[in-house]
XYZ file of C-alpha atoms in Angstrom:
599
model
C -109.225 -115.589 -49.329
C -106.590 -118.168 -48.518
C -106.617 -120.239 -44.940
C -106.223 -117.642 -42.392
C -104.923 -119.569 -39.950
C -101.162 -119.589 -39.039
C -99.723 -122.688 -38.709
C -96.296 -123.279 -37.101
C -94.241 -123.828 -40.553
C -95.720 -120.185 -41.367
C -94.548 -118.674 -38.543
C -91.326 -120.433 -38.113
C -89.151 -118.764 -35.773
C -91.344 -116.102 -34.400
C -94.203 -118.640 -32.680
C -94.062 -116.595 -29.658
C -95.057 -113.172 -31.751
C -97.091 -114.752 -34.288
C -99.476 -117.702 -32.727
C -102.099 -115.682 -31.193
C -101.132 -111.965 -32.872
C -103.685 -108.792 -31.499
C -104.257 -106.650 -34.185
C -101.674 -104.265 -33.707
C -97.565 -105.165 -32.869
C -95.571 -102.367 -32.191
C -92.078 -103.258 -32.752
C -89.552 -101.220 -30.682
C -85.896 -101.768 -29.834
C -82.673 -100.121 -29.858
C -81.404 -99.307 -33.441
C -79.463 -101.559 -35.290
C -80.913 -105.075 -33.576
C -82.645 -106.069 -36.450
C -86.036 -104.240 -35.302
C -86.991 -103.723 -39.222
C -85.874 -106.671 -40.282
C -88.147 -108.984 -37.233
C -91.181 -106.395 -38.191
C -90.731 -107.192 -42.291
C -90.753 -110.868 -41.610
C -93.468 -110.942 -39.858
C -95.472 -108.880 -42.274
C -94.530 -111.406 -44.795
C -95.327 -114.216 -42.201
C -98.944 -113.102 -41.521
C -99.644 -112.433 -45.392
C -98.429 -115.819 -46.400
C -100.886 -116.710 -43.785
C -103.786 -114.690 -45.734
C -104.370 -112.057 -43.852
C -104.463 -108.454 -44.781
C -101.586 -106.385 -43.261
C -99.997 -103.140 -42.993
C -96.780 -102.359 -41.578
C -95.972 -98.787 -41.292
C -92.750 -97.312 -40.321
C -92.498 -94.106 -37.947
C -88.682 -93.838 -38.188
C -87.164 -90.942 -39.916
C -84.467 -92.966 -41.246
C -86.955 -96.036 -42.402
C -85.032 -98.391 -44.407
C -88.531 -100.669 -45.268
C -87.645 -100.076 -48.853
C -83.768 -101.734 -48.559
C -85.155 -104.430 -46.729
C -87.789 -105.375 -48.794
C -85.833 -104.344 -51.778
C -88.356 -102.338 -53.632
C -87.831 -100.290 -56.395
C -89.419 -97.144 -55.086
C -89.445 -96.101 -51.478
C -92.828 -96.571 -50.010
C -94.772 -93.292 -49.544
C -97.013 -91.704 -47.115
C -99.871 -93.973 -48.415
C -99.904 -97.169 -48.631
C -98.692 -99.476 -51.680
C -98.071 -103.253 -51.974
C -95.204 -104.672 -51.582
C -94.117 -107.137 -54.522
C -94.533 -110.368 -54.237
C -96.531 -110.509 -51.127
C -100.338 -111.065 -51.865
C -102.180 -108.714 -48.962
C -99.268 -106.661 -47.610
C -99.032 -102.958 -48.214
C -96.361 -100.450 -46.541
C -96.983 -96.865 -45.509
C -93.764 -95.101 -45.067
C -94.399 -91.977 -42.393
C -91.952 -89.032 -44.035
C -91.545 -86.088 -41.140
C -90.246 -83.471 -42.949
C -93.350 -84.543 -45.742
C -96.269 -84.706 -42.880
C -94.642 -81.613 -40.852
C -95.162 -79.182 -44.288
C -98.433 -80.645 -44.689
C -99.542 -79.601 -41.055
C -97.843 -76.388 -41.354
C -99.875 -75.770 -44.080
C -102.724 -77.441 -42.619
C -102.840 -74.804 -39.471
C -101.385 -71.817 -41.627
C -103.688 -71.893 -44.749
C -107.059 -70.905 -42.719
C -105.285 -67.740 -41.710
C -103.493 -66.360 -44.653
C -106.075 -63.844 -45.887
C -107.810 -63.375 -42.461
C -104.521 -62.131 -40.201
C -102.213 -59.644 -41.210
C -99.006 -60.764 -42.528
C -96.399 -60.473 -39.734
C -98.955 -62.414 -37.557
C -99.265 -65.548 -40.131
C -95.205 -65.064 -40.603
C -94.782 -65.683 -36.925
C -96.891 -68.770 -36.744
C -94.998 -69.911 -39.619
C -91.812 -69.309 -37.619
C -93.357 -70.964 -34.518
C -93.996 -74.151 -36.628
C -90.297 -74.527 -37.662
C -89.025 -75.769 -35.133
C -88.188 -79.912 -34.632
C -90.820 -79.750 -32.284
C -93.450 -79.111 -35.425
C -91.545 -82.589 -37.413
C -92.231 -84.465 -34.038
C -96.149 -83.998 -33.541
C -96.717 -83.540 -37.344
C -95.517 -87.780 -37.344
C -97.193 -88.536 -34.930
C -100.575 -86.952 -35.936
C -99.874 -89.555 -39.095
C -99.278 -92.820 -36.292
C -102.276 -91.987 -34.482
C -104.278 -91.703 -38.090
C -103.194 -95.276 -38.572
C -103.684 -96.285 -35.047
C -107.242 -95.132 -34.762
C -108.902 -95.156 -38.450
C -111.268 -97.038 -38.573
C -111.281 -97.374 -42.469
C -107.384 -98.818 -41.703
C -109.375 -101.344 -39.424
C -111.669 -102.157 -42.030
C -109.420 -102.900 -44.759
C -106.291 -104.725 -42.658
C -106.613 -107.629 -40.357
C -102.694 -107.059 -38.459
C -101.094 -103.067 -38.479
C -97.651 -103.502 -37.732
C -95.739 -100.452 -36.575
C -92.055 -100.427 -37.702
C -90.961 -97.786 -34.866
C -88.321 -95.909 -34.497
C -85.100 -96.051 -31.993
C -86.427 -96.954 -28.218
C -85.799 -93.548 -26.666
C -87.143 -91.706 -29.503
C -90.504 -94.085 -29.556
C -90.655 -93.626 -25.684
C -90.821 -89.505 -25.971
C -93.261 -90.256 -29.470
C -96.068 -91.732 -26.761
C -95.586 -89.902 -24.019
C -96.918 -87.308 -26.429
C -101.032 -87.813 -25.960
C -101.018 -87.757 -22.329
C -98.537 -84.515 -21.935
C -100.371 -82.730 -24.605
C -103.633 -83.857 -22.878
C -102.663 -82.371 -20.229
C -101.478 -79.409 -21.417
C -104.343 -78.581 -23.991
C -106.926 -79.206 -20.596
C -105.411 -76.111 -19.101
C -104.309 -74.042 -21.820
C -107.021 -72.961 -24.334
C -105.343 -70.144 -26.207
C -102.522 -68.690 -27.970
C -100.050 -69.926 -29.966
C -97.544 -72.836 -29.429
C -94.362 -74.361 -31.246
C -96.906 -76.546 -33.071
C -99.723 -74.153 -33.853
C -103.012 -72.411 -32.400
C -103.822 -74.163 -29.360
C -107.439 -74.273 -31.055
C -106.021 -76.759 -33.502
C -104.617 -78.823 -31.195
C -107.401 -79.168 -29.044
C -109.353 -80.603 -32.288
C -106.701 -83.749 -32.001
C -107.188 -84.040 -28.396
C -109.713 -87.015 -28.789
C -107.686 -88.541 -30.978
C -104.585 -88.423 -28.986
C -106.938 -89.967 -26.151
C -108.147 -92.874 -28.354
C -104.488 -93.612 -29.356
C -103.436 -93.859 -25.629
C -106.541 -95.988 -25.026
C -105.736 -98.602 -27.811
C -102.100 -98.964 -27.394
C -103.087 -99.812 -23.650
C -105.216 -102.571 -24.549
C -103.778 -105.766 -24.206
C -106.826 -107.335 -26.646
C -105.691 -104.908 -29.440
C -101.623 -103.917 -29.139
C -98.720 -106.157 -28.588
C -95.306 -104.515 -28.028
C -92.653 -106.765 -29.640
C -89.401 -106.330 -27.661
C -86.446 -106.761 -30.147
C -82.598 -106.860 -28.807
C -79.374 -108.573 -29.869
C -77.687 -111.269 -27.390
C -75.333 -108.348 -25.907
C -75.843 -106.835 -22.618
C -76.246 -103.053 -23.514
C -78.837 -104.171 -25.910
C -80.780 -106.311 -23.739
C -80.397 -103.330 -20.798
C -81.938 -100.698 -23.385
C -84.907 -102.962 -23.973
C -85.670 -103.642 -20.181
C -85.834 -100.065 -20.183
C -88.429 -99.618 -22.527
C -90.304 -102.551 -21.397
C -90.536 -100.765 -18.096
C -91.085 -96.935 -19.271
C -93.868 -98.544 -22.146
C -95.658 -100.552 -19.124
C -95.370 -97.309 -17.434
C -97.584 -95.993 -19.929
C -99.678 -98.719 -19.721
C -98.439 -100.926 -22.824
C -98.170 -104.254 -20.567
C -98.778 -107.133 -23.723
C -94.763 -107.174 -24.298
C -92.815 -110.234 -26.411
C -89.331 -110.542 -26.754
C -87.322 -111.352 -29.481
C -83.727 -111.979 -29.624
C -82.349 -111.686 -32.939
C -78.554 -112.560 -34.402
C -78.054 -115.252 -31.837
C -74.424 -117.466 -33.138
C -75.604 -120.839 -33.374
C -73.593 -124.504 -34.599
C -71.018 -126.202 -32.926
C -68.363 -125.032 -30.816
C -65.280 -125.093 -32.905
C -61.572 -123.482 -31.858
C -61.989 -120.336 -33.513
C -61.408 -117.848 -31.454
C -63.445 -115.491 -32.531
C -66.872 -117.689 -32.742
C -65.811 -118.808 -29.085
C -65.510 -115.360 -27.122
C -69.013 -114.109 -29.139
C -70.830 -116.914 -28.324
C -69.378 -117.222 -24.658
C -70.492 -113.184 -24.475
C -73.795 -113.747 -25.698
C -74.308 -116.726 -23.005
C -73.281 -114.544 -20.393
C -75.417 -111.493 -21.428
C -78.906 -114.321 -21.939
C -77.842 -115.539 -18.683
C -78.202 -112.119 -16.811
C -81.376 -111.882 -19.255
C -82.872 -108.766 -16.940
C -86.176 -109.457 -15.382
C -88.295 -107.126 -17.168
C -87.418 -109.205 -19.755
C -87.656 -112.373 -18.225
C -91.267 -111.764 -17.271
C -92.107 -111.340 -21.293
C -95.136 -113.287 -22.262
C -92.546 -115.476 -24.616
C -89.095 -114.970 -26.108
C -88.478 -116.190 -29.635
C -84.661 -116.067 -30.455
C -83.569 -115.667 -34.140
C -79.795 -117.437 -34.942
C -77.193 -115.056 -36.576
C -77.461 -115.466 -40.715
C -74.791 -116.139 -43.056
C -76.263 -112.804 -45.039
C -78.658 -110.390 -44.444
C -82.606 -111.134 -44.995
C -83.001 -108.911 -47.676
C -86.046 -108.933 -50.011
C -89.021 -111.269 -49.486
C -87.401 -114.339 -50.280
C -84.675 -113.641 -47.744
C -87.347 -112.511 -45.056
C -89.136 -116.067 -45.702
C -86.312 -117.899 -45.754
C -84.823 -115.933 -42.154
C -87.941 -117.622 -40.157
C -87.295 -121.148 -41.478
C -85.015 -123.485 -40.007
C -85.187 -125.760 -42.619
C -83.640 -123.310 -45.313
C -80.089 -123.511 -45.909
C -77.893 -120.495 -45.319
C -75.190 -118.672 -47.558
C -72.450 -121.247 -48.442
C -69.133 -119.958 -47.063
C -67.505 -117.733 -49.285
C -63.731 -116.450 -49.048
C -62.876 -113.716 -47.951
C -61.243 -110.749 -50.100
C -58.178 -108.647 -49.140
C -58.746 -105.838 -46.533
C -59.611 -102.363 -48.294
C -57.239 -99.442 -47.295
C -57.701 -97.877 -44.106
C -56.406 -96.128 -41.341
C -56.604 -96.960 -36.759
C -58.580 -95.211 -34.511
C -55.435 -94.226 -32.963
C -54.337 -92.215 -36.321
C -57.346 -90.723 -36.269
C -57.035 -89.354 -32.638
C -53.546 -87.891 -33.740
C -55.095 -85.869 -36.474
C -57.847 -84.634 -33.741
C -55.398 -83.711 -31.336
C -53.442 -81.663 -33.975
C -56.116 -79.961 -35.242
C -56.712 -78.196 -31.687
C -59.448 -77.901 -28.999
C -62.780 -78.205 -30.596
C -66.218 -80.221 -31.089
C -65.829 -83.824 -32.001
C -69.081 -85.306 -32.861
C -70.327 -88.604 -33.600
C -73.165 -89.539 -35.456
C -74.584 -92.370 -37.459
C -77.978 -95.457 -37.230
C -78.496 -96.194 -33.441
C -77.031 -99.112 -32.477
C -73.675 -98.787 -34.485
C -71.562 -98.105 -31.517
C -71.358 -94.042 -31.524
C -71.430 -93.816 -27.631
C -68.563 -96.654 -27.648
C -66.002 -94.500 -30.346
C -67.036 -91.113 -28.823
C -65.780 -92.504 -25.546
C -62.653 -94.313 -27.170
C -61.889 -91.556 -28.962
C -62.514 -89.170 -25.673
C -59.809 -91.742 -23.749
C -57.647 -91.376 -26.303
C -57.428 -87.389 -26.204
C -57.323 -87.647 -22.271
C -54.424 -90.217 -22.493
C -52.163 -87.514 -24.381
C -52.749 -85.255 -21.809
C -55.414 -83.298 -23.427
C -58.088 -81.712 -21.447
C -61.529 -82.982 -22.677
C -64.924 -83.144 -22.133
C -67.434 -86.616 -23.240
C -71.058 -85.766 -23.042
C -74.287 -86.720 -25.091
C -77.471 -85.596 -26.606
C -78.866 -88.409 -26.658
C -81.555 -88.941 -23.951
C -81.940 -92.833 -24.251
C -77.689 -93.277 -24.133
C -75.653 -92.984 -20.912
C -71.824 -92.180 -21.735
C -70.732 -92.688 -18.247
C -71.654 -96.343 -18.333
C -69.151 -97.102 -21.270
C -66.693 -94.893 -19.347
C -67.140 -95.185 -15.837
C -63.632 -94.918 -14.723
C -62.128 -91.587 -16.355
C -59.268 -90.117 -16.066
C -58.666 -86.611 -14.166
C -58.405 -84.821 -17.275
C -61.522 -85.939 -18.706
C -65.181 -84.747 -17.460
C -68.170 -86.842 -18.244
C -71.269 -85.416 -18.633
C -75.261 -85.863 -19.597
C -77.755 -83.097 -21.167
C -80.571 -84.466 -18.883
C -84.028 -83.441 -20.632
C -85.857 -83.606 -17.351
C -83.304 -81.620 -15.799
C -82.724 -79.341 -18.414
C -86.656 -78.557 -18.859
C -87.068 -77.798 -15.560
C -83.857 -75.358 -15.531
C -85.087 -73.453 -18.560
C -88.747 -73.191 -17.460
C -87.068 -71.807 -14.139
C -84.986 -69.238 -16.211
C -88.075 -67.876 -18.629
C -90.142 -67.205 -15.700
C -87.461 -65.074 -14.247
C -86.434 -63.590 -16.992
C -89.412 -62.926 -19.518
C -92.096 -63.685 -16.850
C -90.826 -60.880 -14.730
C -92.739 -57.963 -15.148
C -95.566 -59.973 -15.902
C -98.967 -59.683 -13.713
C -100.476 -63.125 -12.044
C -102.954 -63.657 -14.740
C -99.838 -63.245 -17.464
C -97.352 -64.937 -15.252
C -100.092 -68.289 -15.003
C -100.560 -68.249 -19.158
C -96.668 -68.289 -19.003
C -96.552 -70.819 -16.584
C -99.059 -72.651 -18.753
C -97.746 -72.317 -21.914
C -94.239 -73.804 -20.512
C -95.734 -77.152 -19.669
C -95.670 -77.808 -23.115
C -93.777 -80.622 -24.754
C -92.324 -78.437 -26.712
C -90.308 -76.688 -24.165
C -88.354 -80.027 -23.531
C -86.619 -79.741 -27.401
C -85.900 -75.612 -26.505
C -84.034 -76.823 -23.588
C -82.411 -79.264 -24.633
C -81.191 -77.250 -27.822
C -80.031 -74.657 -25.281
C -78.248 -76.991 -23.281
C -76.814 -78.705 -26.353
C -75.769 -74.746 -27.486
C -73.786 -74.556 -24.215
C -72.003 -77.444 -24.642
C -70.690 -76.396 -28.463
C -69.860 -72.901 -26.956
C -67.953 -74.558 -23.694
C -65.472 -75.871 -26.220
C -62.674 -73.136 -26.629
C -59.358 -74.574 -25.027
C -61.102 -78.135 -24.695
C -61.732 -81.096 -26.909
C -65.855 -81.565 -26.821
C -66.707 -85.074 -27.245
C -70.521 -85.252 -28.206
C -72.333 -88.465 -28.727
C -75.138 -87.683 -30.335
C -78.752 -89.095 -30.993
C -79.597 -91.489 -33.664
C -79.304 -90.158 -37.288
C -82.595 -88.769 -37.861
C -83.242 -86.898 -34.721
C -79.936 -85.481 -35.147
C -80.807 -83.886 -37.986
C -83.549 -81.974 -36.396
C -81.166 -80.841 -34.145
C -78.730 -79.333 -36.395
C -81.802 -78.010 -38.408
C -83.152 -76.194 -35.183
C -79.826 -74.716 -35.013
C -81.027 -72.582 -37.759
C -84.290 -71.584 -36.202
C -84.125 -71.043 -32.916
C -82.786 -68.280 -32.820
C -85.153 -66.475 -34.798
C -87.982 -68.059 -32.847
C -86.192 -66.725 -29.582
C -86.557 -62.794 -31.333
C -90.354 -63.722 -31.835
C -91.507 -65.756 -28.741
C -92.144 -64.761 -25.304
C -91.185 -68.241 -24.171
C -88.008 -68.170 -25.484
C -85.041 -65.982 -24.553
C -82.140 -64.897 -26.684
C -79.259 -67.240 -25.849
C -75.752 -66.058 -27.359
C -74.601 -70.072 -27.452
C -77.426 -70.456 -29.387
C -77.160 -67.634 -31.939
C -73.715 -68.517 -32.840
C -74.414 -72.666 -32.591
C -74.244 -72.903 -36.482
C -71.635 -71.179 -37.374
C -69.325 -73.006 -34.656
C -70.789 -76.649 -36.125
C -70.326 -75.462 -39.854
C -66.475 -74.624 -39.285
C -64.288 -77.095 -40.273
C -61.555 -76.078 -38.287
C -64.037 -76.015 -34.881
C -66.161 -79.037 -35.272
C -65.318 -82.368 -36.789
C -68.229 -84.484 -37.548
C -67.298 -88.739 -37.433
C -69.661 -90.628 -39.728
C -69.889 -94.541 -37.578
C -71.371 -97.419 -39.261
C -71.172 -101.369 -39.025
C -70.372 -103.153 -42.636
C -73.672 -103.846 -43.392
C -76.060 -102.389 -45.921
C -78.302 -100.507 -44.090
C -76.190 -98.470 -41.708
C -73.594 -97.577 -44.302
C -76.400 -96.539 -46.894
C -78.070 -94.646 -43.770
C -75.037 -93.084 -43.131
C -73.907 -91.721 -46.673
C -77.929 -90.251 -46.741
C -76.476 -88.563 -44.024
C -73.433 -86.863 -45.483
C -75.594 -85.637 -48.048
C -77.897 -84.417 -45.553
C -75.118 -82.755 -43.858
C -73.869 -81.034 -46.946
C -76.930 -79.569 -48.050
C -76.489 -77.721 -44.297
C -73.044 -76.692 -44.952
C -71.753 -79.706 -43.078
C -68.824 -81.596 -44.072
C -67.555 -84.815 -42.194
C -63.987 -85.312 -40.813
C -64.048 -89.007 -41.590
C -65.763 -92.488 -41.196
C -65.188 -95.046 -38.988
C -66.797 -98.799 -39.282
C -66.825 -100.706 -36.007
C -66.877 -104.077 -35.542
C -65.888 -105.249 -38.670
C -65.455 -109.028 -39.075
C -63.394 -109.056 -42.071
C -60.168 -107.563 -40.415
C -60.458 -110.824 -37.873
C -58.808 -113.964 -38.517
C -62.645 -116.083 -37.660
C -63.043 -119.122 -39.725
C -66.476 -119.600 -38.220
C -68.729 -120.634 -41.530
C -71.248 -117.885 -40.820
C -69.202 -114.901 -39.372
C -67.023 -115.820 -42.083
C -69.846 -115.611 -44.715
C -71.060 -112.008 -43.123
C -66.921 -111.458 -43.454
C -66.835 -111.671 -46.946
C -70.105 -109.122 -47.577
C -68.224 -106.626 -45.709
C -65.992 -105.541 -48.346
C -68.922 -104.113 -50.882
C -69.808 -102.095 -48.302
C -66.595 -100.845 -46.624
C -65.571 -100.413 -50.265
C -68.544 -98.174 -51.134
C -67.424 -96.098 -47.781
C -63.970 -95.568 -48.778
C -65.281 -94.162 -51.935
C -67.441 -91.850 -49.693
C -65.177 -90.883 -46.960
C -63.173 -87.595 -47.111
C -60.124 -89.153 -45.541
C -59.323 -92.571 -45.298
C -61.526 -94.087 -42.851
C -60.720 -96.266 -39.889
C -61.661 -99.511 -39.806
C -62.090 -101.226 -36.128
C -62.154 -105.047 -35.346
C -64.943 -107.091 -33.616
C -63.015 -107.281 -30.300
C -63.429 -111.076 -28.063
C -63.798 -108.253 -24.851
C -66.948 -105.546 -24.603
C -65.147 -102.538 -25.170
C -66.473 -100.818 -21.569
C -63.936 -98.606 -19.177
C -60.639 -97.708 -19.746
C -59.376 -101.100 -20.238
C -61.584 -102.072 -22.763
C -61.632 -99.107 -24.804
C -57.865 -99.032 -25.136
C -57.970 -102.056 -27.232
C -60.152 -100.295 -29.834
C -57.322 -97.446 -30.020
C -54.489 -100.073 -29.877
């Protein structure tokens, strides 16, 4: 075993993260910061050091594999990565772990039940629901087994998107709750029996993420004010739940001397201003490491090693190539607003700007007069803050999971709890406060919203790419489960919910992306996830793009010129020419600022 202990030129630019690590850092942040990218380096960081570490991703659209450019994706168990001596990666696959606990609660009864009875648990289990515990059963394996603790000094958890991560561990203590009170029957996940056999578990997770010796949440954000805003929020909500060790890192930071571009000038006058206002749940983070903006990407080891040393030289400055066709946002709204009143949905890697086009694209319809409606399914997003001034002709709205659970749970117990007796009504009532009965309502309420849409243009903004999929998916199941549950009841929206996504003429689906290799790879998994669903995209649009500026900044000029591969690759993809957007000197928020993405 080498010298274990970590000396600054190991840790480079993470000191704060890496000087005294606990055993456990739980990296968290709002997609597209750099959150995998801050969690692979320090893998590599600590292993260089010679210890023994495991990072593990929970995201459903992990991109460990791209970043530390292995051959093979990594797999449920864990396999070294090359070229680091004492890292491994486990790669947590939902759809793989949700069949495995399907079958894991299904098998004991097929023999012993009669058919239709094991067919209905099977239905109860398909839900997104099933994908959702069935993951995390797999994080709190690697939390709280203790033959991981044996055999790895550092587990680092690669999580995914904030608001996604924040429902993830609220799980324990709601199930906890739930399981203490309910002790029969069957739920979206399975036999209560079975779930009462993970209730220690889900205790001991709660108990070690909560200890401040053991877990350290590792804050990550970019230098822009929505960014740093969505990680104050989770650094209150996870010290809500008792996660109090929090770090902070700020990645992509432009550093180097103030030239007279004008481009370098505004971003790095923006990202003053937003490190200025740095909020103060933020501020009162045990230490803040800040990571400059790179010429390229780190990709693969070498680039992970040489992204934490200040000493290493960056990417030489490399022209620029001629722009690759493409069409305006403003074209693109034309072609919507011919096509008729309909859904227009957005969808692509958190943190690519979705909620920013949806609403630009939403301003745009309302400008020609068009009655429309902007609205989201995404719980951790909040459309009216990038439109806060809309016009008359344009209705903001929120599908508010609180809200909505507490609407539907109303409506069951009116409807199917009616003739019930007290002793039925209370196993009704009981059987409600399950998790689960958040992701019914907000599928209902998500329903409504498609099915609102005749004679209006439907702006959706929906939830990062992963859990969007499980949406769509539940599409296709929840109305069955509705025929077969007593919790549920039949919804028309919801019956028809498919059918209205899957025509072309109804619903146009906008593929977003930055020009960078992971969001435009994400996003192209996506369109063939879509099409094996009998969804086809309108179109694609890449925001921010660099290379359609005049900077002559050395490094944005550098990450300029790596654009083209990949907006390239997305022309090649895209069934219509897509639109290509500008990095803007103004944050594109209200009216204003959102006009100068259409113009």
């Amino acid at each position: 075993m080498t010298d274990r202990v970590l000396t600054r030129d190991r840790i480079g630019l993470l000191s704060g993260v890496l000087e005294d690590p606990t055993r456990v850092l739980f990296f968290t942040g709002k997609g597209g910061v750099g959150k995998t990218s801050c969690a692979a380096a320090s893998a590599v960081a600590l292993a260089d050091a010679g210890r023994r570490i495991l990072i593990v991703s929970t995201d459903p659209a992990s991109n460990l594999s791209e970043v530390f450019d292995m051959p093979e994706p990594p797999t449920s168990a864990a396999v070294p990565v090359p070229g680091v001596t004492g890292l491994d990666v486990v790669n947590i696959d939902p759809s793989a772990a949700a069949a495995d606990y399907r079958e894991r609660v299904v098998g004991p009864y097929r023999g012993l039940l009669p058919d239709d009875a094991v067919a209905s648990i099977e239905e109860e289990l398909s839900g997104s629901c099933t994908v959702e515990v069935a993951a995390f059963n797999e994080f709190v394996g690697m939390l709280t087994n203790p033959e991981v603790a044996a055999s790895y000094d550092h587990v680092i958890f690669d999580t995914a998107p904030t608001g996604h991560t924040l429902r993830l561990l609220a799980l324990p203590a709601a199930w906890t709750g739930f399981l203490e009170t309910n002790t029969a029957g069957v739920t979206c996940v399975g036999p209560v029996s079975a779930l009462g056999q993970a209730q220690d578990a889900y205790a001991g997770s709660m108990a070690a993420l909560r200890d401040p010796d053991l877990t350290t949440v590792v804050l990550v954000a970019r230098p822009e004010t929505p960014s740093l805003e969505e990680a104050a929020r989770a650094a209150r909500e996870l010290a809500e739940l008792g996660m109090t060790q929090q770090r902070l890192i700020i990645n992509g930071v432009l550093q180097g001397p103030a030239t007279d571009d004008v481009v370098a000038t505004a971003r790095r006058t923006r990202e003053s201003d937003a490190l200025d206002a740095l909020p103060v749940e933020l501020a009162n983070a045990i230490s803040v490491d800040t990571i400059p903006l790179l010429a390229r990407a780190p990709l693969g080891v070498d680039g992970l090693r040489a992204a934490l040393d200040p000493e290493v030289p960056d990417a030489p400055t490399t022209d620029v190539t001629g722009p690759v066709e493409a069409t305006r946002l403003a074209d693109l709204v034309d072609d919507i607003a011919r096509s008729g009143p309909g859904i227009v949905m957005t969808m692509g890697k958190g943190g690519v700007g979705k909620t920013t086009i949806a609403a630009a694209i939403a301003l745009a319809l309302a400008d020609r007069g068009l009655p429309v409606t902007l609205t989201t399914t995404y719980p951790a997003a909040h459309v009216d803050n990038a439109l806060p001034d809309p016009p008359a002709n344009l209705t903001v709205t929120r599908i508010d999971p609180e809200a909505e659970t507490a609407a539907w749970t109303e409506h069951v117990l009116a409807t199917a709890g009616a003739g019930l007796d007290a002793s039925g009504r209370d196993l009704l009532t009981e059987d409600l406060r399950s998790p689960c009965t958040e992701e019914v309502a907000v599928f209902h309420a998500f329903a409504r919203t498609v099915a609102d849409a005749p004679g209006r243009f439907v702006v959706i903004d929906t939830a990062p790419t992963g859990h969007t999929l499980l949406l769509l998916e539940s599409s296709q199941t929840f109305a069955r489960q509705a025929a077969a549950s007593s919790r549920e009841v039949p919804d028309d929206a919801a019956a028809t919910l498919f059918a209205s996504l899957a025509d072309p003429e109804h619903t146009r689906i906008i593929l977003v992306a930055l020009p960078e290799a992971t969001p435009v790879h994400e996003a192209m998994d996506l369109q063939a996830d879509l099409a094996r669903s009998g969804l086809k995209p309108w179109t694609w649009v890449v925001n921010t793009a660099l290379s359609v500026t005049a900077t002559t900044d050395p490094v944005l000029r550098a990450r300029a010129a790596q654009e083209n591969r990949w907006l390239a690759e997305i022309v090649a993809v895209s069934p219509r020419l897509p639109v290509v957007i500008p990095w803007v000197p103004t944050t594109p928020v209200g009216a204003e600022g959102l006009r100068q993405l259409i113009a």
